[in-house]
CSV table of C-alpha atoms in Angstrom, one decimal:
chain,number,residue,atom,x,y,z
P,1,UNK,CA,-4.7,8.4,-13.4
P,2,UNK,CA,-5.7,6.2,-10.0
P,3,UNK,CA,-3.6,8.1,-7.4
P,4,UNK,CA,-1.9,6.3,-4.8
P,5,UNK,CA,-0.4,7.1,-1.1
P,6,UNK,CA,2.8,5.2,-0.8
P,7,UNK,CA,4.9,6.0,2.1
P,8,UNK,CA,8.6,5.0,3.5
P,9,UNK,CA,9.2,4.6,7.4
P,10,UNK,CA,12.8,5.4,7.1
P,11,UNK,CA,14.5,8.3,7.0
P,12,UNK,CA,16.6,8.7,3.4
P,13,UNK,CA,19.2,11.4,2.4
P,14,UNK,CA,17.8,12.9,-0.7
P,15,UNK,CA,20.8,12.0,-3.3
P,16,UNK,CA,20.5,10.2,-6.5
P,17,UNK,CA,20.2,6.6,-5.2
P,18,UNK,CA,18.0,7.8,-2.2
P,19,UNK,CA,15.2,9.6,-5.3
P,20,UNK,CA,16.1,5.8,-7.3
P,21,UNK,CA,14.8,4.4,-3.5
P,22,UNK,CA,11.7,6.2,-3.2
P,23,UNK,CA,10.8,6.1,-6.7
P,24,UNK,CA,11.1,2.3,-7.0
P,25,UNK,CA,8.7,2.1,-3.7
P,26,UNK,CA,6.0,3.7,-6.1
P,27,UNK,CA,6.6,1.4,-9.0
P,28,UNK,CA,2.7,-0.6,-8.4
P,29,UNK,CA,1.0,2.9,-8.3
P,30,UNK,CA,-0.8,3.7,-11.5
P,31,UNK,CA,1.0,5.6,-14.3
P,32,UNK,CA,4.6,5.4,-12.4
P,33,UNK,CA,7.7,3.9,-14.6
P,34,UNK,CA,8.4,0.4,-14.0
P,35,UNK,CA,11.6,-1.2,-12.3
P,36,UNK,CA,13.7,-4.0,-13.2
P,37,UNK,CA,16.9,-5.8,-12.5
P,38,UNK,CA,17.0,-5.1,-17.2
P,39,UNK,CA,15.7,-2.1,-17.5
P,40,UNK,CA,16.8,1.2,-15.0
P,41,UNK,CA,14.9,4.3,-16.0
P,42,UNK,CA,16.6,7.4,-16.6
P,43,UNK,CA,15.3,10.6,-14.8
P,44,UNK,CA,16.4,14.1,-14.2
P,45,UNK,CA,16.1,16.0,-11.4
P,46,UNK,CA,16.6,20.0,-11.4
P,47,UNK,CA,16.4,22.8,-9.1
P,48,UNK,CA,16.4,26.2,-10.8
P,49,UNK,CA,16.9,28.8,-8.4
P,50,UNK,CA,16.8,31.8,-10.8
P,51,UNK,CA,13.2,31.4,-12.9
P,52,UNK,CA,11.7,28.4,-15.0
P,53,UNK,CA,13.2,26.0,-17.8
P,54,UNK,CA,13.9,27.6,-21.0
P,55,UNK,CA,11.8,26.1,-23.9
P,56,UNK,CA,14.9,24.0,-24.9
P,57,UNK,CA,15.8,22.5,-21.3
P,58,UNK,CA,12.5,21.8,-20.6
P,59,UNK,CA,12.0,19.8,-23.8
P,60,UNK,CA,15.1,17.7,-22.6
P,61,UNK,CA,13.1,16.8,-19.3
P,62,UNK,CA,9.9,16.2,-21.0
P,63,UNK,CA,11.5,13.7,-23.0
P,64,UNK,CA,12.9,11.3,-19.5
P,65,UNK,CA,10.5,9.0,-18.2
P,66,UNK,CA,10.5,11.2,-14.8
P,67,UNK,CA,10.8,14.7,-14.2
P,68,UNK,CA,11.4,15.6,-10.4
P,69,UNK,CA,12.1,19.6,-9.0
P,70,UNK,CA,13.8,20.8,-6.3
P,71,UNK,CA,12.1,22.5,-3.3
P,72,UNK,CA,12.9,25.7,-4.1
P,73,UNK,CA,12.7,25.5,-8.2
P,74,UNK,CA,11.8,28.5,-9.8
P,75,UNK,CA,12.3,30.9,-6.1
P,76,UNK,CA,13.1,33.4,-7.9
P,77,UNK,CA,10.5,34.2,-10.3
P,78,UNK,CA,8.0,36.2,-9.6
P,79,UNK,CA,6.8,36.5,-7.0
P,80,UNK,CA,9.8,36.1,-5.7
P,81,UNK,CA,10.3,34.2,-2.6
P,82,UNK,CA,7.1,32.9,-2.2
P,83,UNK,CA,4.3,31.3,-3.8
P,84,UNK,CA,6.5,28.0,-4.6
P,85,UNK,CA,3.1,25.9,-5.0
P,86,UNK,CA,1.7,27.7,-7.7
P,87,UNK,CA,5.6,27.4,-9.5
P,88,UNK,CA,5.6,23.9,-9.5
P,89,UNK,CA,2.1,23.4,-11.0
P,90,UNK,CA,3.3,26.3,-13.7
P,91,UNK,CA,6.3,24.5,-14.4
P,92,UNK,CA,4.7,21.3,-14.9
P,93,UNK,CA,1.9,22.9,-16.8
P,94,UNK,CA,4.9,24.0,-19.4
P,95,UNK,CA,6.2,20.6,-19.4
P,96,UNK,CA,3.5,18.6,-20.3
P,97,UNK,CA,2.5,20.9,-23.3
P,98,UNK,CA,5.7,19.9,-25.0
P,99,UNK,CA,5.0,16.9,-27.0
P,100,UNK,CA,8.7,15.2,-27.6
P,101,UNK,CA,8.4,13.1,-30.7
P,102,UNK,CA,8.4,9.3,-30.2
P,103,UNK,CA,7.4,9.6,-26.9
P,104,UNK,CA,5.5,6.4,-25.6
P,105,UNK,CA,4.0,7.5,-22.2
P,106,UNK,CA,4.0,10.9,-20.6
P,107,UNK,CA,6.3,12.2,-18.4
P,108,UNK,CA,5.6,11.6,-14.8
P,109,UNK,CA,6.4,14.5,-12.8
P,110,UNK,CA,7.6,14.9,-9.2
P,111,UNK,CA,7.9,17.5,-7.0
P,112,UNK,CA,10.4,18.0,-3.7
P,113,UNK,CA,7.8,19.3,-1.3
P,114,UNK,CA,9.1,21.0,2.0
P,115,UNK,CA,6.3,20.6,5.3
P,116,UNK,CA,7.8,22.9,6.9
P,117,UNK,CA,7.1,26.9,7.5
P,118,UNK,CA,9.6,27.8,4.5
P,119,UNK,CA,8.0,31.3,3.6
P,120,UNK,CA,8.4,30.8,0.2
P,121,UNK,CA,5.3,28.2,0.5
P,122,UNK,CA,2.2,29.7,1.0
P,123,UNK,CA,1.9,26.6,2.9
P,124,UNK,CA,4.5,27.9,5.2
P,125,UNK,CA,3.6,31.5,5.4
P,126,UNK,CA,-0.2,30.2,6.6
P,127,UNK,CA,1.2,28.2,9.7
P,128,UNK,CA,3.1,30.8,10.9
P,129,UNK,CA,0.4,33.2,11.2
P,130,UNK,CA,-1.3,30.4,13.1
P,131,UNK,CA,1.3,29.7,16.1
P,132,UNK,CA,-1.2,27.5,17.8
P,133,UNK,CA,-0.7,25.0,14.9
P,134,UNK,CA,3.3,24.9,15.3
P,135,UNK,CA,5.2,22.7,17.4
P,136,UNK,CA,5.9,24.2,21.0
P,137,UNK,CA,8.2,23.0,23.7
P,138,UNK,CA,7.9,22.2,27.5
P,139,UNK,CA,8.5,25.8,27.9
P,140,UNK,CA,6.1,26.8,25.4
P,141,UNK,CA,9.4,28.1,23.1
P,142,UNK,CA,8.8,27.1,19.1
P,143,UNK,CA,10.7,24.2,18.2
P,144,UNK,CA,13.3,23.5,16.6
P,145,UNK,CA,13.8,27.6,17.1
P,146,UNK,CA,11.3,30.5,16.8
P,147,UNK,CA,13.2,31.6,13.0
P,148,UNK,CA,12.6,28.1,12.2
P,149,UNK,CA,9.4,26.3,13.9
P,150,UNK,CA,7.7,22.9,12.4
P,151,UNK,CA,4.4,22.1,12.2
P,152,UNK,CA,3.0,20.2,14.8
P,153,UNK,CA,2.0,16.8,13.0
P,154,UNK,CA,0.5,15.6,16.2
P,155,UNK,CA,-2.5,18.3,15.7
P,156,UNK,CA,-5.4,17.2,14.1
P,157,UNK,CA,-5.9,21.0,12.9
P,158,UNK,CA,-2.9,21.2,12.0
P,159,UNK,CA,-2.8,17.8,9.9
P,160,UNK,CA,-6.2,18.3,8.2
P,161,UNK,CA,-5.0,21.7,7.0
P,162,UNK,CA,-1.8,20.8,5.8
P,163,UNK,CA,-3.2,17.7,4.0
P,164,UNK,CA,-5.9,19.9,2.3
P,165,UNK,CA,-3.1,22.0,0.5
P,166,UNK,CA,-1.0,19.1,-0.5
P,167,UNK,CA,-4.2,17.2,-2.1
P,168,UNK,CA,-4.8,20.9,-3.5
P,169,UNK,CA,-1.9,21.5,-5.4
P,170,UNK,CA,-1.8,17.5,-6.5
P,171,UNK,CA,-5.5,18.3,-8.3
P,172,UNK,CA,-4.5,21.5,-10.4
P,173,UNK,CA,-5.4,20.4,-13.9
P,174,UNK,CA,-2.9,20.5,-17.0
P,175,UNK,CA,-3.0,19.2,-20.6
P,176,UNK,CA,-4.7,15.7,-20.5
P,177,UNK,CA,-4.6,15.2,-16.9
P,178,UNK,CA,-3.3,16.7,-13.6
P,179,UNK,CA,0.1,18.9,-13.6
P,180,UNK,CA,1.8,16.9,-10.9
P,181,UNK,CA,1.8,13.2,-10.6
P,182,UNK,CA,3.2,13.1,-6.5
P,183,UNK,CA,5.2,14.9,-3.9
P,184,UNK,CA,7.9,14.2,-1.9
P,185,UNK,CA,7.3,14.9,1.3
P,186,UNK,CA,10.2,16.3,3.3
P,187,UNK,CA,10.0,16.4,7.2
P,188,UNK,CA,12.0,17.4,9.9
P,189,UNK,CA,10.1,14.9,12.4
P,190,UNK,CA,9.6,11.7,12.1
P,191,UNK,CA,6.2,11.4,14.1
P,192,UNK,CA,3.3,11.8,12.0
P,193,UNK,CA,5.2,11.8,8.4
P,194,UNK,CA,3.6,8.4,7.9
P,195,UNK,CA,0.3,9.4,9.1
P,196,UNK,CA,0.5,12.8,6.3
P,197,UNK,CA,1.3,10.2,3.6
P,198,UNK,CA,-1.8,8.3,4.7
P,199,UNK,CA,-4.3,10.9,4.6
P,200,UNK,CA,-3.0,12.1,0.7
P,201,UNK,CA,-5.4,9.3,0.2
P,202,UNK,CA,-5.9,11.1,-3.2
P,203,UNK,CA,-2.6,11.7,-4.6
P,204,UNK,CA,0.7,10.2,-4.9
P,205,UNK,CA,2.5,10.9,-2.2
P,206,UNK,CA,6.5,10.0,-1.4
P,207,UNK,CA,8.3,10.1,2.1
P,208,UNK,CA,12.0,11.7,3.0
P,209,UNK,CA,12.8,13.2,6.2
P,210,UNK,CA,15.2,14.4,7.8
P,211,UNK,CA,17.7,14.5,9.3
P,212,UNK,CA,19.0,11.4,7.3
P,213,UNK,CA,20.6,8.1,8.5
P,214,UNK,CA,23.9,9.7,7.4
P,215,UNK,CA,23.4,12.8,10.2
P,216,UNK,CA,23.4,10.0,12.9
């Protein structure tokens, strides 16, 4: 599939109509579901905390046009609390090797993508054992709070290195294709979150930040 960057501006609260928003901005990209005032697509969206589908649930999602999991799907599988990368690329690996009968596209799959120093993203355990990269204060304190610093987006370092994981885990292969189809991206600042979507020049890659418009 052609991979495309599409990015949002605004911040969204990530409920069912704001995943229906960011979806619908990706409709032109190649291999997405397409919109219309006659025709809604149906999609799931799941967040198992405790391990990966079962065989039966995770025929159900591979039957809906899109598939989308929660940032911390599958965070208790082994090993637990961390390696949430490799869980999602497993998951969607299982997925797309079920073949629902009638089906007449495959499933696009989606997955909820935290940028920050979560430790149960490899991502996030590799920033914070380089504090140069996070984002600092005035004072030189980590911000928003030493238990829970962002990456500083306005770091080239920092930007180049978090963009090479993301386009990482987007190329991990599966069954007739790639595993995952895009990311949503979710940020705690707003500066630079359009510039990350940007330089995923090789995947799909879908904006949300926070704090939403509703925390204002």
């Amino acid at each position: 599939h052609q991979r495309r960057v599409r990015g949002g501006s605004q911040a969204m609260a990530f409920s069912s109509m704001a995943l229906l928003v960011l979806i619908s901005l990706a409709a032109g990209a190649a291999g997405l579901p397409r919109w219309s005032w006659d025709h809604v697509n149906v999609f799931t969206h799941c967040s198992n905390l405790t391990g990966y589908l079962n065989p039966s649930a995770a025929g159900i999602f591979a039957s809906r046009p899109i598939f989308s999991m929660g940032g911390y799907h599958a965070q208790l599988a082994s090993p637990v609390n961390s390696s949430q990368e490799s869980k999602f690329v497993e998951q969607a690996r299982a997925i797309r090797a079920i073949a629902p009968p009638g089906a007449e596209a495959p499933v696009t799959i989606l997955a909820y993508f935290v940028t920050g120093t979560r430790t149960n993203y490899r991502t996030g355990e590799w920033f914070r054992a380089h504090p140069d990269l996070l984002l600092h204060g005035s004072n030189g304190s980590l911000l928003p709070s030493p238990s829970n610093p962002n990456i500083d987006l306005g770091n080239p370092d920092a930007m180049s290195q978090l963009v090479s994981r993301i386009q990482e885990m987007l190329e991990q292969p599966a069954d007739g294709g790639q595993a995952l189809d895009g990311l949503f991206l979710d940020g705690q600042q707003r500066a630079g979150m359009d510039q990350l979507a940007s330089e995923c020049n090789a995947s799909t890659c879908l904006l949300y930040t926070s704090p939403s418009p509703r925390d204002s």
